[in-house]
Short mmCIF file of C-alpha atoms in Angstrom, two decimals:
data_model
loop_
_atom_site.label_atom_id
_atom_site.label_comp_id
_atom_site.label_asym_id
_atom_site.label_seq_id
_atom_site.Cartn_x
_atom_site.Cartn_y
_atom_site.Cartn_z
CA UNK A 1 26.06 -19.76 31.99
CA UNK A 2 25.10 -16.49 33.99
CA UNK A 3 22.41 -14.71 33.49
CA UNK A 4 22.94 -11.18 31.65
CA UNK A 5 20.90 -8.23 33.62
CA UNK A 6 20.52 -5.83 31.55
CA UNK A 7 17.48 -2.68 31.08
CA UNK A 8 16.58 -3.12 27.49
CA UNK A 9 16.90 -5.88 25.02
CA UNK A 10 16.59 -5.59 21.05
CA UNK A 11 16.02 -8.37 19.52
CA UNK A 12 16.59 -8.16 15.91
CA UNK A 13 20.43 -7.18 14.56
CA UNK A 14 18.88 -5.88 11.27
CA UNK A 15 19.36 -1.90 10.14
CA UNK A 16 16.23 -0.66 12.49
CA UNK A 17 17.32 -3.18 15.83
CA UNK A 18 21.17 -1.84 15.31
CA UNK A 19 19.63 2.19 15.37
CA UNK A 20 17.56 1.42 18.07
CA UNK A 21 20.72 -0.11 20.12
CA UNK A 22 22.00 3.27 19.46
CA UNK A 23 19.70 5.36 20.24
CA UNK A 24 18.61 3.83 23.71
CA UNK A 25 22.52 3.36 24.76
CA UNK A 26 22.75 7.12 24.19
CA UNK A 27 20.25 8.09 26.70
CA UNK A 28 22.45 5.91 29.18
CA UNK A 29 20.48 2.55 28.96
CA UNK A 30 22.48 -0.89 28.91
CA UNK A 31 21.60 -2.41 25.97
CA UNK A 32 21.52 -6.17 24.85
CA UNK A 33 21.45 -6.41 21.00
CA UNK A 34 21.06 -10.30 19.83
CA UNK A 35 20.32 -11.27 16.13
CA UNK A 36 20.23 -14.95 14.93
CA UNK A 37 22.13 -13.97 12.01
CA UNK A 38 25.93 -14.03 11.46
CA UNK A 39 27.99 -11.05 11.88
CA UNK A 40 26.89 -8.61 8.90
CA UNK A 41 30.33 -8.46 7.61
CA UNK A 42 29.57 -12.11 6.42
CA UNK A 43 26.62 -11.74 4.31
CA UNK A 44 25.62 -7.58 4.07
CA UNK A 45 27.32 -7.93 0.51
CA UNK A 46 24.29 -9.81 -0.36
CA UNK A 47 22.32 -6.79 0.42
CA UNK A 48 21.58 -4.68 -3.32
CA UNK A 49 19.26 -2.14 -1.16
CA UNK A 50 19.66 1.40 0.26
CA UNK A 51 17.71 3.27 2.52
CA UNK A 52 16.10 6.24 2.13
CA UNK A 53 16.58 8.44 5.65
CA UNK A 54 13.74 11.01 5.40
CA UNK A 55 14.86 13.94 7.44
CA UNK A 56 13.04 13.32 10.53
CA UNK A 57 15.05 9.91 10.80
CA UNK A 58 18.22 12.06 9.76
CA UNK A 59 17.58 13.98 13.06
CA UNK A 60 17.18 11.14 15.22
CA UNK A 61 20.31 9.94 13.64
CA UNK A 62 22.23 12.98 14.68
CA UNK A 63 21.19 12.84 18.02
CA UNK A 64 22.43 9.77 19.21
CA UNK A 65 25.58 10.74 17.29
CA UNK A 66 24.97 8.03 14.43
CA UNK A 67 24.70 10.06 10.92
CA UNK A 68 28.20 11.80 11.70
CA UNK A 69 30.22 7.94 10.78
CA UNK A 70 27.39 7.35 7.84
CA UNK A 71 27.76 10.58 5.89
CA UNK A 72 31.02 9.84 3.55
CA UNK A 73 28.41 7.16 2.02
CA UNK A 74 25.48 9.09 1.48
CA UNK A 75 23.99 10.71 -0.97
CA UNK A 76 21.33 14.18 -0.58
CA UNK A 77 17.81 13.14 -1.69
CA UNK A 78 16.49 17.16 -2.55
CA UNK A 79 13.64 16.18 -4.76
CA UNK A 80 10.83 13.50 -5.45
CA UNK A 81 10.11 13.18 -8.72
CA UNK A 82 6.92 11.05 -9.88
CA UNK A 83 6.79 10.03 -13.40
CA UNK A 84 3.26 8.86 -15.11
CA UNK A 85 3.89 6.81 -18.29
CA UNK A 86 1.18 5.07 -18.83
CA UNK A 87 0.14 6.01 -22.36
CA UNK A 88 0.48 3.55 -25.52
CA UNK A 89 4.04 4.19 -26.03
CA UNK A 90 6.51 4.01 -22.72
CA UNK A 91 7.38 7.76 -22.36
CA UNK A 92 6.63 10.59 -19.72
CA UNK A 93 3.10 12.06 -20.23
CA UNK A 94 2.92 13.74 -16.62
CA UNK A 95 6.39 15.03 -14.16
CA UNK A 96 5.30 16.60 -10.71
CA UNK A 97 8.24 17.35 -8.62
CA UNK A 98 8.04 17.16 -5.07
CA UNK A 99 10.28 20.04 -3.25
CA UNK A 100 10.95 19.02 0.64
CA UNK A 101 11.63 22.95 0.86
CA UNK A 102 7.72 23.77 0.26
CA UNK A 103 7.30 22.04 3.75
CA UNK A 104 9.81 23.84 5.05
CA UNK A 105 13.09 21.56 5.06
CA UNK A 106 16.31 21.79 3.16
CA UNK A 107 15.73 18.46 1.42
CA UNK A 108 13.89 15.32 1.79
CA UNK A 109 16.75 13.78 3.24
CA UNK A 110 19.91 11.09 2.83
CA UNK A 111 19.99 7.93 0.65
CA UNK A 112 22.47 5.23 1.94
CA UNK A 113 23.64 1.89 0.54
CA UNK A 114 22.23 -1.24 2.86
CA UNK A 115 25.51 -3.48 2.61
CA UNK A 116 28.43 -0.18 3.97
CA UNK A 117 25.22 0.70 6.19
CA UNK A 118 25.04 -2.28 8.19
CA UNK A 119 28.73 -2.68 8.54
CA UNK A 120 29.28 0.95 9.95
CA UNK A 121 26.22 0.54 12.61
CA UNK A 122 27.67 -2.77 13.46
CA UNK A 123 31.08 -0.72 14.07
CA UNK A 124 29.07 1.83 16.04
CA UNK A 125 28.10 -0.97 18.18
CA UNK A 126 30.67 -2.65 18.66
CA UNK A 127 32.58 0.66 19.73
CA UNK A 128 29.98 1.30 22.35
CA UNK A 129 30.43 0.03 25.92
CA UNK A 130 26.63 0.56 27.06
CA UNK A 131 25.31 -1.95 24.13
CA UNK A 132 26.60 -5.60 24.05
CA UNK A 133 25.82 -6.83 21.03
CA UNK A 134 25.25 -10.98 20.16
CA UNK A 135 25.10 -12.34 16.80
CA UNK A 136 24.19 -16.06 15.51
CA UNK A 137 22.21 -16.89 18.69
CA UNK A 138 18.51 -16.54 18.21
CA UNK A 139 15.72 -16.13 21.21
CA UNK A 140 14.04 -19.08 21.86
CA UNK A 141 11.75 -17.88 24.91
CA UNK A 142 10.34 -14.89 26.19
CA UNK A 143 9.00 -14.67 29.06
CA UNK A 144 7.47 -11.52 30.84
CA UNK A 145 7.31 -11.22 34.53
CA UNK A 146 5.30 -8.32 36.32
CA UNK A 147 9.19 -6.76 37.50
CA UNK A 148 11.00 -8.05 34.28
CA UNK A 149 11.28 -10.22 31.29
CA UNK A 150 13.52 -13.09 30.71
CA UNK A 151 15.21 -13.48 27.18
CA UNK A 152 16.34 -16.94 26.36
CA UNK A 153 18.67 -17.99 23.79
CA UNK A 154 19.36 -21.04 21.83
CA UNK A 155 23.13 -21.29 23.17
CA UNK A 156 21.60 -21.57 26.58
CA UNK A 157 22.00 -18.00 27.47
CA UNK A 158 19.71 -15.87 29.97
CA UNK A 159 19.21 -12.24 30.02
CA UNK A 160 17.05 -10.50 32.04
CA UNK A 161 15.47 -6.76 31.03
CA UNK A 162 12.74 -4.23 32.03
CA UNK A 163 12.01 -3.88 28.37
CA UNK A 164 12.30 -6.14 25.50
CA UNK A 165 11.85 -4.67 21.88
CA UNK A 166 11.28 -6.87 19.16
CA UNK A 167 12.99 -5.99 15.82
CA UNK A 168 12.96 -9.05 14.31
CA UNK A 169 11.47 -8.87 10.89
CA UNK A 170 8.25 -9.18 9.40
CA UNK A 171 8.32 -12.77 10.35
CA UNK A 172 8.62 -11.93 13.81
CA UNK A 173 9.84 -14.65 16.30
CA UNK A 174 9.03 -12.29 19.34
CA UNK A 175 5.68 -11.40 18.36
CA UNK A 176 4.95 -15.08 17.76
CA UNK A 177 5.71 -15.90 21.11
CA UNK A 178 3.83 -12.64 22.80
CA UNK A 179 0.33 -14.58 20.80
CA UNK A 180 0.27 -11.41 18.43
CA UNK A 181 -1.32 -11.69 15.18
CA UNK A 182 -0.42 -10.13 11.66
CA UNK A 183 -2.61 -9.08 9.13
CA UNK A 184 -1.14 -9.51 5.72
CA UNK A 185 -2.05 -8.44 2.08
CA UNK A 186 -0.75 -9.72 -0.61
CA UNK A 187 0.16 -8.28 -4.41
CA UNK A 188 1.46 -11.18 -6.37
CA UNK A 189 4.31 -8.61 -7.25
CA UNK A 190 8.31 -9.11 -6.38
CA UNK A 191 10.85 -6.41 -6.43
CA UNK A 192 13.93 -6.24 -8.51
CA UNK A 193 17.21 -4.43 -6.70
CA UNK A 194 19.72 -3.65 -8.38
CA UNK A 195 22.35 -0.93 -9.22
CA UNK A 196 22.78 1.11 -12.17
CA UNK A 197 25.37 3.92 -14.31
CA UNK A 198 23.21 6.11 -16.23
CA UNK A 199 24.31 9.36 -19.00
CA UNK A 200 22.82 11.74 -16.96
CA UNK A 201 23.41 13.12 -13.15
CA UNK A 202 20.43 12.38 -10.97
CA UNK A 203 21.01 15.81 -9.60
CA UNK A 204 19.95 14.30 -6.13
CA UNK A 205 16.78 13.66 -7.58
CA UNK A 206 14.28 10.53 -6.87
CA UNK A 207 12.12 9.41 -9.27
CA UNK A 208 9.29 7.21 -9.10
CA UNK A 209 8.19 6.11 -12.61
CA UNK A 210 4.69 4.65 -13.02
CA UNK A 211 3.50 2.24 -15.63
CA UNK A 212 1.77 -1.03 -14.81
CA UNK A 213 2.96 -3.67 -11.93
CA UNK A 214 4.35 -0.91 -9.98
CA UNK A 215 6.87 1.81 -9.85
CA UNK A 216 10.18 1.52 -11.34
CA UNK A 217 12.39 3.91 -8.68
CA UNK A 218 15.67 5.56 -9.33
CA UNK A 219 17.43 6.50 -5.92
CA UNK A 220 20.56 8.80 -5.99
CA UNK A 221 23.70 6.89 -4.82
CA UNK A 222 26.67 8.95 -3.52
CA UNK A 223 29.50 10.36 -6.02
CA UNK A 224 31.00 13.29 -7.50
CA UNK A 225 29.56 12.87 -10.77
CA UNK A 226 25.89 11.71 -10.17
CA UNK A 227 25.66 9.38 -12.45
CA UNK A 228 24.83 6.15 -10.13
CA UNK A 229 21.50 5.25 -8.85
CA UNK A 230 19.88 2.47 -6.75
CA UNK A 231 17.10 0.59 -8.41
CA UNK A 232 14.16 -0.96 -7.17
CA UNK A 233 11.70 -2.20 -9.50
CA UNK A 234 8.42 -3.71 -8.95
CA UNK A 235 6.60 -5.84 -11.09
CA UNK A 236 4.18 -8.54 -11.09
CA UNK A 237 5.75 -11.82 -9.59
CA UNK A 238 6.22 -13.88 -12.79
CA UNK A 239 7.27 -10.78 -14.72
CA UNK A 240 10.13 -10.58 -12.39
CA UNK A 241 10.68 -14.40 -12.27
CA UNK A 242 11.21 -14.20 -16.12
CA UNK A 243 13.39 -11.03 -16.39
CA UNK A 244 15.56 -12.24 -13.29
CA UNK A 245 16.79 -15.04 -15.66
CA UNK A 246 17.09 -12.78 -18.73
CA UNK A 247 20.67 -12.80 -20.29
CA UNK A 248 22.50 -9.28 -19.13
CA UNK A 249 21.72 -7.84 -23.02
CA UNK A 250 18.21 -8.67 -22.47
CA UNK A 251 17.76 -7.20 -19.02
CA UNK A 252 18.89 -3.91 -19.98
CA UNK A 253 17.00 -3.59 -22.93
CA UNK A 254 13.69 -4.24 -20.85
CA UNK A 255 14.83 -2.33 -17.78
CA UNK A 256 15.82 0.85 -20.51
CA UNK A 257 12.44 0.25 -22.19
CA UNK A 258 10.69 0.22 -18.22
CA UNK A 259 12.83 3.35 -16.94
CA UNK A 260 10.99 5.51 -20.29
CA UNK A 261 14.66 7.18 -20.60
CA UNK A 262 14.07 9.46 -17.57
CA UNK A 263 18.09 9.37 -16.78
CA UNK A 264 19.01 8.65 -20.56
CA UNK A 265 20.42 5.06 -20.82
CA UNK A 266 20.88 3.09 -18.02
CA UNK A 267 23.95 0.40 -17.67
CA UNK A 268 23.50 -2.42 -14.71
CA UNK A 269 26.25 -2.95 -12.60
CA UNK A 270 26.67 -5.80 -9.86
CA UNK A 271 24.22 -8.55 -9.04
CA UNK A 272 19.98 -8.23 -9.35
CA UNK A 273 18.27 -9.04 -6.01
CA UNK A 274 14.81 -9.98 -5.76
CA UNK A 275 11.84 -10.12 -2.93
CA UNK A 276 8.56 -10.46 -2.64
CA UNK A 277 6.22 -7.31 -1.75
CA UNK A 278 3.44 -7.31 0.69
CA UNK A 279 1.96 -5.33 3.39
CA UNK A 280 1.36 -6.41 6.84
CA UNK A 281 0.25 -4.63 10.11
CA UNK A 282 0.30 -6.29 13.87
CA UNK A 283 -2.91 -6.53 15.70
CA UNK A 284 -1.56 -4.80 18.74
CA UNK A 285 1.97 -3.27 19.09
CA UNK A 286 2.97 -4.66 22.77
CA UNK A 287 2.92 -7.48 24.88
CA UNK A 288 3.90 -7.92 29.09
CA UNK A 289 7.19 -5.97 28.66
CA UNK A 290 7.17 -5.99 24.81
CA UNK A 291 7.63 -3.32 22.27
CA UNK A 292 7.17 -4.15 18.47
CA UNK A 293 8.85 -1.97 16.29
CA UNK A 294 9.86 -1.78 12.39
CA UNK A 295 8.86 -4.82 10.32
CA UNK A 296 7.72 -6.84 13.37
CA UNK A 297 4.87 -4.18 13.62
CA UNK A 298 4.48 -2.85 10.00
CA UNK A 299 5.58 -3.80 6.41
CA UNK A 300 4.81 -1.70 3.50
CA UNK A 301 5.90 -1.63 0.00
CA UNK A 302 8.70 0.29 -1.23
CA UNK A 303 6.73 3.57 -2.24
CA UNK A 304 7.75 7.16 -0.90
CA UNK A 305 10.35 5.63 1.30
CA UNK A 306 8.16 5.39 4.25
CA UNK A 307 8.99 1.69 5.13
CA UNK A 308 12.31 2.24 7.56
CA UNK A 309 11.28 5.50 8.70
CA UNK A 310 8.49 4.31 9.92
CA UNK A 311 10.82 2.12 11.88
CA UNK A 312 12.81 5.14 13.30
CA UNK A 313 9.70 7.15 14.01
CA UNK A 314 8.78 3.87 16.51
CA UNK A 315 12.37 4.13 17.72
CA UNK A 316 11.78 8.28 18.29
CA UNK A 317 8.29 7.68 20.18
CA UNK A 318 9.67 4.86 22.04
CA UNK A 319 12.81 6.76 23.60
CA UNK A 320 10.55 9.90 24.19
CA UNK A 321 8.76 7.65 26.33
CA UNK A 322 11.17 5.36 27.89
CA UNK A 323 13.53 8.95 28.89
CA UNK A 324 10.53 10.73 30.03
CA UNK A 325 9.60 8.34 32.94
CA UNK A 326 10.98 9.39 36.92
CA UNK A 327 13.59 7.52 38.25
CA UNK A 328 11.06 5.70 40.66
CA UNK A 329 9.29 4.41 37.28
CA UNK A 330 9.67 0.91 35.08
CA UNK A 331 10.16 1.61 31.45
CA UNK A 332 9.09 -1.48 30.96
CA UNK A 333 5.77 -1.03 32.68
CA UNK A 334 2.12 -1.61 31.19
CA UNK A 335 0.94 2.22 31.76
CA UNK A 336 3.74 3.46 29.24
CA UNK A 337 3.63 0.55 27.07
CA UNK A 338 -0.11 1.24 26.48
CA UNK A 339 1.14 4.83 25.78
CA UNK A 340 3.46 3.63 22.89
CA UNK A 341 0.44 1.96 21.24
CA UNK A 342 -1.38 4.72 21.36
CA UNK A 343 0.85 6.75 19.70
CA UNK A 344 2.21 4.76 17.24
CA UNK A 345 -1.25 2.50 16.07
CA UNK A 346 -3.42 5.36 14.33
CA UNK A 347 -0.26 6.42 12.25
CA UNK A 348 0.65 3.35 11.44
CA UNK A 349 -2.82 2.09 9.98
CA UNK A 350 -3.07 5.40 8.13
CA UNK A 351 0.25 4.63 6.42
CA UNK A 352 0.08 1.09 5.67
CA UNK A 353 -3.31 1.86 4.20
CA UNK A 354 -2.31 4.96 2.18
CA UNK A 355 0.32 3.51 0.76
CA UNK A 356 -1.34 0.28 -0.11
CA UNK A 357 -3.87 2.23 -1.92
CA UNK A 358 -0.82 3.71 -3.67
CA UNK A 359 0.53 0.39 -4.92
CA UNK A 360 -2.79 -1.12 -5.95
CA UNK A 361 -3.12 2.22 -8.21
CA UNK A 362 0.51 1.83 -9.61
CA UNK A 363 0.26 -1.71 -10.19
CA UNK A 364 -2.75 -1.08 -13.05
CA UNK A 365 -2.57 -2.11 -16.65
CA UNK A 366 -5.91 -0.90 -17.60
CA UNK A 367 -5.77 2.22 -19.47
CA UNK A 368 -8.89 3.98 -18.49
CA UNK A 369 -7.29 3.64 -14.70
CA UNK A 370 -4.13 4.79 -16.07
CA UNK A 371 -5.53 7.84 -17.46
CA UNK A 372 -7.24 8.70 -14.44
CA UNK A 373 -4.14 8.21 -12.43
CA UNK A 374 -2.23 10.64 -15.15
CA UNK A 375 -5.47 13.07 -14.48
CA UNK A 376 -4.79 13.25 -10.49
CA UNK A 377 -1.13 13.79 -10.58
CA UNK A 378 -1.65 16.41 -12.99
CA UNK A 379 -4.23 18.21 -10.76
CA UNK A 380 -2.20 17.54 -7.38
CA UNK A 381 0.59 19.57 -9.33
CA UNK A 382 -2.18 22.47 -9.70
CA UNK A 383 -2.85 22.28 -6.18
CA UNK A 384 -0.02 23.79 -3.95
CA UNK A 385 -1.44 23.51 -0.65
CA UNK A 386 -2.68 19.72 -1.32
CA UNK A 387 0.69 18.91 -2.50
CA UNK A 388 2.77 20.59 0.64
CA UNK A 389 0.20 18.44 3.01
CA UNK A 390 1.50 15.29 0.64
CA UNK A 391 5.13 16.44 1.32
CA UNK A 392 4.43 16.93 4.83
CA UNK A 393 2.94 13.52 5.25
CA UNK A 394 5.47 11.75 3.08
CA UNK A 395 8.14 13.67 5.36
CA UNK A 396 6.15 11.58 8.34
CA UNK A 397 4.73 15.55 10.19
#
């Protein structure tokens, strides 16, 4: 089995990894993307989540000619609505709308279901001559050298590259191979993910309902009648285990109670998935000829659509650095990777810590703390300058 010679190896064929491969290929680099999992068509239907791409991420997708193929399955996100329902009854008592136009954007972005998103990204990769995609073959060794990195796969295949990009998730093997530690924060929470239909049209509004245990978030899905949304319901882990095992009528009763009727009666469609909620960040973002992106670098709770958008900010920063090197320089050299570390480190830590604080505030079941949360939300609605700053930060500006 011969050695493959390429410019960049992207380890990880999830959404962030495939977008990274397409972005780097668009800039003229030869890319090999490797994933331990089988081709997405064999398992992507199990992913019930959706991804909200904020406008800075949409611009990255447009620049790489990726978004045009995704527009047909995307729902516009015109407003972000925060609802506090922490009173004695499950009713909205404070509602604040965040409008992207206040920060100079036409809208917040677009929401796309993960399963068709992965399928379309796979199709784009397989049609791109700059990319070689290898599924079902995990990395079992990474060797950094002065002039190149050597990636060895379980099959015995060897790949030599100038730069290796670890996009292999929160349990990143490449991060471990490079000896990079992580700090993990656990909340005892889990997220239930499913889709619903509702009696009221969503009008492109993504709504987070805060009561206790974590937010109940409805994110618009595409459709002419605007009556379908993706739900992420964060709650105590034991409660999540109880809920997911309820008979369908009892689950829908609990779901409608928790939604506080913000979209009218909800009806669940399809299955319900569940996964644990953590925050996590790598102690550094680089190794020899290695850059960490996505959940290999940072994990946050699903609040404010920050997770994957932080990943695309990583990709954009790395793209800009490697496309600006002169022909005589090396895209995997230490100086370039040091600049990537400096550029992304502060933003990553600030966002991880900020979302950690927001999540802890959303979890509280203590009435006095819930009342403080409602008061702060009300004060924010009356402070236009602070509100605009919050919108810009949420958009990644």
